[in-house]
CSV table of N, CA, C and O in Angstrom, one decimal:
chain,number,residue,atom,x,y,z
A,1441,VAL,N,-5.3,13.4,43.7
A,1441,VAL,CA,-4.0,13.1,44.0
A,1441,VAL,C,-3.7,11.7,43.6
A,1441,VAL,O,-4.5,10.9,43.4
A,1442,GLY,N,-2.3,11.4,43.4
A,1442,GLY,CA,-1.9,10.1,43.0
A,1442,GLY,C,-2.0,9.1,44.1
A,1442,GLY,O,-2.3,9.4,45.3
A,1443,ASN,N,-1.8,7.8,43.8
A,1443,ASN,CA,-1.8,6.7,44.7
A,1443,ASN,C,-0.8,6.8,45.8
A,1443,ASN,O,-0.9,6.2,46.9
A,1444,HIS,N,0.3,7.6,45.6
A,1444,HIS,CA,1.4,7.6,46.6
A,1444,HIS,C,1.4,9.0,47.4
A,1444,HIS,O,2.3,9.2,48.1
A,1445,ALA,N,0.3,9.7,47.4
A,1445,ALA,CA,0.2,10.9,48.1
A,1445,ALA,C,0.2,10.6,49.6
A,1445,ALA,O,-0.2,9.6,50.0
A,1446,PHE,N,0.7,11.6,50.4
A,1446,PHE,CA,0.7,11.5,51.8
A,1446,PHE,C,0.6,12.9,52.4
A,1446,PHE,O,0.7,13.9,51.7
A,1447,ALA,N,0.3,12.9,53.7
A,1447,ALA,CA,0.2,14.2,54.4
A,1447,ALA,C,1.3,14.4,55.5
A,1447,ALA,O,1.8,13.4,56.0
A,1448,LEU,N,1.7,15.7,55.7
A,1448,LEU,CA,2.6,16.0,56.7
A,1448,LEU,C,2.1,17.2,57.5
A,1448,LEU,O,1.4,18.1,56.9
A,1449,ARG,N,2.5,17.2,58.7
A,1449,ARG,CA,2.1,18.4,59.6
A,1449,ARG,C,3.3,19.4,59.5
A,1449,ARG,O,4.5,18.9,59.7
A,1450,ILE,N,3.1,20.6,59.3
A,1450,ILE,CA,4.2,21.6,59.3
A,1450,ILE,C,4.6,21.9,60.7
A,1450,ILE,O,3.9,22.1,61.6
A,1451,THR,N,6.0,22.0,60.8
A,1451,THR,CA,6.6,22.5,62.1
A,1451,THR,C,7.4,23.7,61.7
A,1451,THR,O,8.0,23.8,60.6
A,1452,GLY,N,7.5,24.6,62.5
A,1452,GLY,CA,8.3,25.9,62.2
A,1452,GLY,C,7.5,26.9,61.5
A,1452,GLY,O,6.3,26.8,61.2
A,1453,ASP,N,8.2,28.1,61.3
A,1453,ASP,CA,7.5,29.2,60.7
A,1453,ASP,C,8.1,29.7,59.4
A,1453,ASP,O,7.8,30.8,58.9
A,1454,SER,N,8.9,28.9,58.7
A,1454,SER,CA,9.6,29.4,57.5
A,1454,SER,C,8.7,29.6,56.4
A,1454,SER,O,9.0,30.3,55.5
A,1455,MET,N,7.5,29.0,56.4
A,1455,MET,CA,6.6,29.2,55.2
A,1455,MET,C,5.4,30.1,55.6
A,1455,MET,O,4.4,30.2,54.9
A,1456,GLU,N,5.4,30.8,56.8
A,1456,GLU,CA,4.4,31.8,57.1
A,1456,GLU,C,4.6,33.0,56.2
A,1456,GLU,O,5.7,33.3,55.7
A,1457,PRO,N,3.6,33.7,55.8
A,1457,PRO,CA,2.2,33.7,56.4
A,1457,PRO,C,1.2,32.8,55.7
A,1457,PRO,O,0.1,32.7,56.2
A,1458,ILE,N,1.6,32.1,54.6
A,1458,ILE,CA,0.6,31.4,53.9
A,1458,ILE,C,0.4,30.0,54.6
A,1458,ILE,O,-0.7,29.6,54.8
A,1459,PHE,N,1.5,29.4,55.0
A,1459,PHE,CA,1.4,28.0,55.7
A,1459,PHE,C,1.9,28.2,57.1
A,1459,PHE,O,3.0,28.7,57.3
A,1460,ASN,N,1.1,27.8,58.0
A,1460,ASN,CA,1.4,28.0,59.4
A,1460,ASN,C,1.8,26.8,60.1
A,1460,ASN,O,1.4,25.6,59.7
A,1461,CYS,N,2.5,26.9,61.2
A,1461,CYS,CA,2.9,25.8,62.1
A,1461,CYS,C,1.6,25.0,62.4
A,1461,CYS,O,0.7,25.6,62.8
A,1462,ARG,N,1.7,23.7,62.3
A,1462,ARG,CA,0.6,22.8,62.6
A,1462,ARG,C,-0.4,22.6,61.5
A,1462,ARG,O,-1.3,21.8,61.5
A,1463,ASP,N,-0.4,23.4,60.4
A,1463,ASP,CA,-1.2,23.1,59.2
A,1463,ASP,C,-0.7,21.8,58.6
A,1463,ASP,O,0.4,21.3,58.9
A,1464,ILE,N,-1.6,21.2,57.9
A,1464,ILE,CA,-1.3,19.9,57.3
A,1464,ILE,C,-1.2,20.1,55.8
A,1464,ILE,O,-2.1,20.8,55.2
A,1465,ILE,N,-0.1,19.6,55.1
A,1465,ILE,CA,0.0,19.7,53.7
A,1465,ILE,C,-0.1,18.3,53.1
A,1465,ILE,O,0.3,17.3,53.7
A,1466,VAL,N,-0.7,18.2,51.9
A,1466,VAL,CA,-0.8,17.0,51.1
A,1466,VAL,C,0.2,17.0,50.1
A,1466,VAL,O,0.3,18.0,49.3
A,1467,VAL,N,1.1,16.0,50.0
A,1467,VAL,CA,2.2,16.0,49.1
A,1467,VAL,C,2.0,14.8,48.1
A,1467,VAL,O,1.7,13.7,48.5
A,1468,ASP,N,2.1,15.1,46.8
A,1468,ASP,CA,1.9,14.1,45.8
A,1468,ASP,C,3.2,13.9,45.0
A,1468,ASP,O,3.7,14.8,44.2
A,1469,PRO,N,3.9,12.8,45.3
A,1469,PRO,CA,5.1,12.5,44.6
A,1469,PRO,C,5.0,12.2,43.1
A,1469,PRO,O,5.9,12.3,42.3
A,1470,ASP,N,3.8,12.0,42.6
A,1470,ASP,CA,3.5,11.7,41.2
A,1470,ASP,C,3.2,12.9,40.4
A,1470,ASP,O,3.1,12.8,39.2
A,1471,SER,N,3.1,14.1,41.0
A,1471,SER,CA,2.7,15.3,40.3
A,1471,SER,C,4.0,15.9,39.8
A,1471,SER,O,5.0,16.0,40.5
A,1472,ALA,N,4.0,16.5,38.5
A,1472,ALA,CA,5.1,17.2,37.9
A,1472,ALA,C,5.3,18.5,38.7
A,1472,ALA,O,4.4,19.1,39.1
A,1473,VAL,N,6.6,18.8,38.9
A,1473,VAL,CA,7.0,20.0,39.6
A,1473,VAL,C,7.5,21.0,38.6
A,1473,VAL,O,8.3,20.7,37.7
A,1474,SER,N,7.1,22.3,38.7
A,1474,SER,CA,7.5,23.4,37.9
A,1474,SER,C,8.0,24.5,38.9
A,1474,SER,O,7.7,24.6,40.0
A,1475,SER,N,8.8,25.4,38.3
A,1475,SER,CA,9.3,26.6,39.1
A,1475,SER,C,8.1,27.3,39.6
A,1475,SER,O,7.0,27.6,38.9
A,1476,GLY,N,8.1,27.6,40.9
A,1476,GLY,CA,7.1,28.4,41.6
A,1476,GLY,C,6.2,27.5,42.4
A,1476,GLY,O,5.4,28.0,43.2
A,1477,ASP,N,6.3,26.1,42.2
A,1477,ASP,CA,5.5,25.2,43.1
A,1477,ASP,C,6.1,25.1,44.5
A,1477,ASP,O,7.3,25.3,44.7
A,1478,TYR,N,5.2,24.7,45.4
A,1478,TYR,CA,5.6,24.4,46.7
A,1478,TYR,C,6.0,22.9,46.7
A,1478,TYR,O,5.3,22.1,46.2
A,1479,VAL,N,7.1,22.5,47.3
A,1479,VAL,CA,7.6,21.2,47.3
A,1479,VAL,C,8.1,20.8,48.7
A,1479,VAL,O,8.5,21.6,49.5
A,1480,VAL,N,8.2,19.4,48.8
A,1480,VAL,CA,9.0,18.9,50.0
A,1480,VAL,C,10.2,18.3,49.3
A,1480,VAL,O,10.1,17.5,48.3
A,1481,ALA,N,11.4,18.7,49.8
A,1481,ALA,CA,12.7,18.2,49.2
A,1481,ALA,C,13.5,17.6,50.3
A,1481,ALA,O,13.4,18.0,51.5
A,1482,LYS,N,14.4,16.7,49.9
A,1482,LYS,CA,15.4,16.1,50.8
A,1482,LYS,C,16.7,16.5,50.3
A,1482,LYS,O,17.1,16.3,49.2
A,1483,ILE,N,17.5,17.1,51.2
A,1483,ILE,CA,18.8,17.6,50.8
A,1483,ILE,C,19.8,16.5,51.3
A,1483,ILE,O,19.7,16.1,52.5
A,1484,HIS,N,20.6,16.1,50.4
A,1484,HIS,CA,21.5,14.9,50.7
A,1484,HIS,C,22.7,15.4,51.6
A,1484,HIS,O,23.2,16.5,51.4
A,1485,ASN,N,23.1,14.6,52.5
A,1485,ASN,CA,24.3,14.9,53.3
A,1485,ASN,C,25.5,14.8,52.4
A,1485,ASN,O,25.5,14.3,51.3
A,1486,ASP,N,26.7,15.1,53.0
A,1486,ASP,CA,27.9,15.1,52.3
A,1486,ASP,C,28.3,13.6,51.9
A,1486,ASP,O,29.0,13.4,50.9
A,1487,ASP,N,27.7,12.6,52.6
A,1487,ASP,CA,28.0,11.2,52.3
A,1487,ASP,C,27.1,10.7,51.2
A,1487,ASP,O,27.1,9.5,50.9
A,1488,GLY,N,26.2,11.6,50.7
A,1488,GLY,CA,25.3,11.1,49.6
A,1488,GLY,C,24.0,10.6,50.1
A,1488,GLY,O,23.1,10.3,49.3
A,1489,HIS,N,23.8,10.4,51.4
A,1489,HIS,CA,22.6,9.8,51.9
A,1489,HIS,C,21.5,10.9,52.2
A,1489,HIS,O,21.9,12.1,52.3
A,1490,ASN,N,20.3,10.6,52.2
A,1490,ASN,CA,19.2,11.5,52.4
A,1490,ASN,C,19.4,12.2,53.8
A,1490,ASN,O,19.7,11.6,54.8
A,1491,GLY,N,19.3,13.5,53.8
A,1491,GLY,CA,19.3,14.3,55.0
A,1491,GLY,C,18.0,14.7,55.4
A,1491,GLY,O,17.0,14.0,55.2
A,1492,ASP,N,17.9,15.9,55.9
A,1492,ASP,CA,16.6,16.4,56.4
A,1492,ASP,C,15.7,16.8,55.3
A,1492,ASP,O,16.1,17.2,54.2
A,1493,ALA,N,14.4,16.7,55.5
A,1493,ALA,CA,13.4,17.1,54.6
A,1493,ALA,C,13.0,18.5,54.9
A,1493,ALA,O,13.1,19.0,56.0
A,1494,THR,N,12.7,19.3,53.8
A,1494,THR,CA,12.3,20.7,54.0
A,1494,THR,C,11.1,21.0,53.1
A,1494,THR,O,11.0,20.4,52.0
A,1495,PHE,N,10.3,21.9,53.5
A,1495,PHE,CA,9.1,22.4,52.7
A,1495,PHE,C,9.4,23.8,52.3
A,1495,PHE,O,9.6,24.7,53.1
A,1496,LYS,N,9.5,24.0,51.0
A,1496,LYS,CA,9.9,25.3,50.4
A,1496,LYS,C,9.2,25.6,49.1
A,1496,LYS,O,8.7,24.6,48.5
A,1497,LYS,N,9.4,26.8,48.6
A,1497,LYS,CA,9.0,27.1,47.3
A,1497,LYS,C,10.1,26.8,46.3
A,1497,LYS,O,11.3,27.2,46.6
A,1498,TYR,N,9.9,26.0,45.3
A,1498,TYR,CA,11.0,25.6,44.3
A,1498,TYR,C,11.0,26.7,43.2
A,1498,TYR,O,10.0,27.0,42.5
A,1499,ILE,N,12.2,27.2,43.0
A,1499,ILE,CA,12.4,28.3,42.0
A,1499,ILE,C,13.6,27.8,41.1
A,1499,ILE,O,14.7,27.5,41.5
A,1500,GLU,N,13.3,27.9,39.8
A,1500,GLU,CA,14.4,27.7,38.8
A,1500,GLU,C,14.5,29.1,38.1
A,1500,GLU,O,13.6,29.7,37.6
A,1501,ASP,N,15.8,29.6,38.2
A,1501,ASP,CA,16.1,30.9,37.6
A,1501,ASP,C,17.3,30.8,36.7
A,1501,ASP,O,18.4,30.8,37.2
A,1502,GLY,N,17.0,30.5,35.4
A,1502,GLY,CA,18.1,30.3,34.5
A,1502,GLY,C,18.7,28.9,34.9
A,1502,GLY,O,18.1,27.9,35.0
A,1503,SER,N,20.0,28.9,35.2
A,1503,SER,CA,20.7,27.7,35.6
A,1503,SER,C,20.7,27.5,37.1
A,1503,SER,O,21.2,26.5,37.6
A,1504,LYS,N,20.1,28.4,37.9
A,1504,LYS,CA,20.0,28.3,39.3
A,1504,LYS,C,18.8,27.6,39.8
A,1504,LYS,O,17.7,27.7,39.2
A,1505,VAL,N,19.0,26.9,40.9
A,1505,VAL,CA,17.9,26.2,41.5
A,1505,VAL,C,17.9,26.7,43.0
A,1505,VAL,O,18.8,26.5,43.7
A,1506,ILE,N,16.7,27.2,43.4
A,1506,ILE,CA,16.6,27.8,44.8
A,1506,ILE,C,15.4,27.2,45.5
A,1506,ILE,O,14.4,26.9,44.9
A,1507,LEU,N,15.6,26.9,46.8
A,1507,LEU,CA,14.5,26.5,47.6
A,1507,LEU,C,14.3,27.7,48.5
A,1507,LEU,O,15.2,28.1,49.3
A,1508,ARG,N,13.1,28.3,48.5
A,1508,ARG,CA,12.9,29.6,49.1
A,1508,ARG,C,11.8,29.5,50.2
A,1508,ARG,O,10.7,29.0,49.9
A,1509,ALA,N,12.1,30.0,51.4
A,1509,ALA,CA,11.1,30.1,52.4
A,1509,ALA,C,10.2,31.4,52.0
A,1509,ALA,O,10.7,32.3,51.4
A,1510,LEU,N,9.0,31.3,52.5
A,1510,LEU,CA,8.1,32.5,52.3
A,1510,LEU,C,8.4,33.6,53.4
A,1510,LEU,O,8.2,34.8,53.1
A,1511,ASN,N,8.8,33.2,54.5
A,1511,ASN,CA,9.1,34.1,55.6
A,1511,ASN,C,10.4,34.7,55.3
A,1511,ASN,O,11.5,34.1,55.2
A,1512,PRO,N,10.4,36.1,55.2
A,1512,PRO,CA,11.7,36.8,54.9
A,1512,PRO,C,12.8,36.7,55.9
A,1512,PRO,O,13.9,37.0,55.6
A,1513,ALA,N,12.5,36.1,57.1
A,1513,ALA,CA,13.5,36.0,58.1
A,1513,ALA,C,14.5,34.9,57.7
A,1513,ALA,O,15.6,34.7,58.3
A,1514,TYR,N,14.1,34.0,56.7
A,1514,TYR,CA,15.0,32.9,56.3
A,1514,TYR,C,15.6,33.2,55.0
A,1514,TYR,O,14.9,33.6,54.0
A,1515,ASP,N,16.9,32.9,54.8
A,1515,ASP,CA,17.6,33.0,53.6
A,1515,ASP,C,17.2,31.9,52.6
A,1515,ASP,O,17.0,30.8,53.0
A,1516,PRO,N,17.2,32.3,51.3
A,1516,PRO,CA,16.9,31.2,50.3
A,1516,PRO,C,18.1,30.2,50.3
A,1516,PRO,O,19.2,30.5,50.7
A,1517,ILE,N,17.8,29.0,49.9
A,1517,ILE,CA,18.9,27.9,49.9
A,1517,ILE,C,19.2,27.7,48.5
A,1517,ILE,O,18.3,27.2,47.7
A,1518,ASP,N,20.4,28.0,48.0
A,1518,ASP,CA,20.9,27.8,46.7
A,1518,ASP,C,21.3,26.3,46.5
A,1518,ASP,O,22.2,25.9,47.1
A,1519,MET,N,20.5,25.6,45.7
A,1519,MET,CA,20.8,24.2,45.6
A,1519,MET,C,21.5,23.9,44.3
A,1519,MET,O,21.7,22.8,43.9
A,1520,THR,N,21.9,25.0,43.5
A,1520,THR,CA,22.6,24.8,42.3
A,1520,THR,C,23.9,23.9,42.5
A,1520,THR,O,24.7,24.2,43.3
A,1521,GLY,N,23.9,22.8,41.8
A,1521,GLY,CA,25.1,21.9,41.9
A,1521,GLY,C,25.1,21.0,43.1
A,1521,GLY,O,26.1,20.3,43.2
A,1522,LYS,N,24.1,21.2,44.0
A,1522,LYS,CA,24.1,20.3,45.2
A,1522,LYS,C,23.2,19.1,45.0
A,1522,LYS,O,22.3,19.1,44.1
A,1523,SER,N,23.4,18.1,45.8
A,1523,SER,CA,22.6,16.9,45.7
A,1523,SER,C,21.4,17.0,46.6
A,1523,SER,O,21.4,17.1,47.8
A,1524,PHE,N,20.2,16.9,45.9
A,1524,PHE,CA,19.0,16.9,46.6
A,1524,PHE,C,17.9,16.2,45.8
A,1524,PHE,O,18.2,16.0,44.6
A,1525,CYS,N,16.8,15.8,46.3
A,1525,CYS,CA,15.7,15.3,45.5
A,1525,CYS,C,14.4,15.9,46.0
A,1525,CYS,O,14.2,16.3,47.1
A,1526,ILE,N,13.5,16.0,45.0
A,1526,ILE,CA,12.1,16.5,45.2
A,1526,ILE,C,11.4,15.2,45.7
A,1526,ILE,O,11.2,14.3,44.9
A,1527,VAL,N,10.8,15.3,46.9
A,1527,VAL,CA,10.0,14.2,47.4
A,1527,VAL,C,8.6,14.2,46.7
A,1527,VAL,O,8.1,13.2,46.4
A,1528,GLY,N,8.1,15.5,46.6
A,1528,GLY,CA,6.8,15.6,46.0
A,1528,GLY,C,6.3,17.1,46.0
A,1528,GLY,O,6.9,17.9,46.7
A,1529,LYS,N,5.3,17.3,45.2
A,1529,LYS,CA,4.6,18.6,45.1
A,1529,LYS,C,3.6,18.7,46.1
A,1529,LYS,O,2.8,17.8,46.3
A,1530,VAL,N,3.5,19.9,46.8
A,1530,VAL,CA,2.4,20.1,47.7
A,1530,VAL,C,1.2,20.5,46.9
A,1530,VAL,O,1.2,21.5,46.1
A,1531,VAL,N,0.1,19.8,47.1
A,1531,VAL,CA,-1.1,19.9,46.2
A,1531,VAL,C,-2.3,20.5,47.0
A,1531,VAL,O,-3.3,20.8,46.5
A,1532,SER,N,-2.2,20.5,48.4
A,1532,SER,CA,-3.3,20.9,49.2
A,1532,SER,C,-2.8,21.3,50.6
A,1532,SER,O,-1.8,20.8,51.0
A,1533,ARG,N,-3.6,22.1,51.2
A,1533,ARG,CA,-3.3,22.5,52.7
A,1533,ARG,C,-4.6,22.3,53.4
A,1533,ARG,O,-5.7,22.7,53.0
A,1534,ILE,N,-4.5,21.7,54.6
A,1534,ILE,CA,-5.6,21.6,55.5
A,1534,ILE,C,-5.4,22.4,56.8
A,1534,ILE,O,-4.4,22.2,57.4
A,1535,THR,N,-6.3,23.3,57.1
A,1535,THR,CA,-6.1,24.2,58.2
A,1535,THR,C,-7.2,24.0,59.3
A,1535,THR,O,-7.1,24.3,60.4
A,1536,ASP,N,-8.3,23.4,58.9
A,1536,ASP,CA,-9.5,23.2,59.8
A,1536,ASP,C,-9.4,21.8,60.4
A,1536,ASP,O,-9.9,20.9,59.7
A,1537,PHE,N,-8.8,21.6,61.5
A,1537,PHE,CA,-8.7,20.3,62.1
A,1537,PHE,C,-8.9,20.4,63.6
A,1537,PHE,O,-8.9,21.4,64.2
């Protein structure tokens, strides 16, 4: 991983069954992101400031950009035309702690 990598503990169940609540993910802001990668993204508020961070699967489908949970109970978030930034690509998961 790059020098700016960091770890986060997952809360919630939106990325189950692959990523579970309390798993730790390693996020690398220096890694290139492609469609299908797992990412941490910040969705900007209406005032243009950073809002909440979210962990989702990043999907580019033509001109659409989608942040998708793995848990089918959660709807995909259509980010097309919305203000957000990718904080980094998830490069590892730690479950044995």
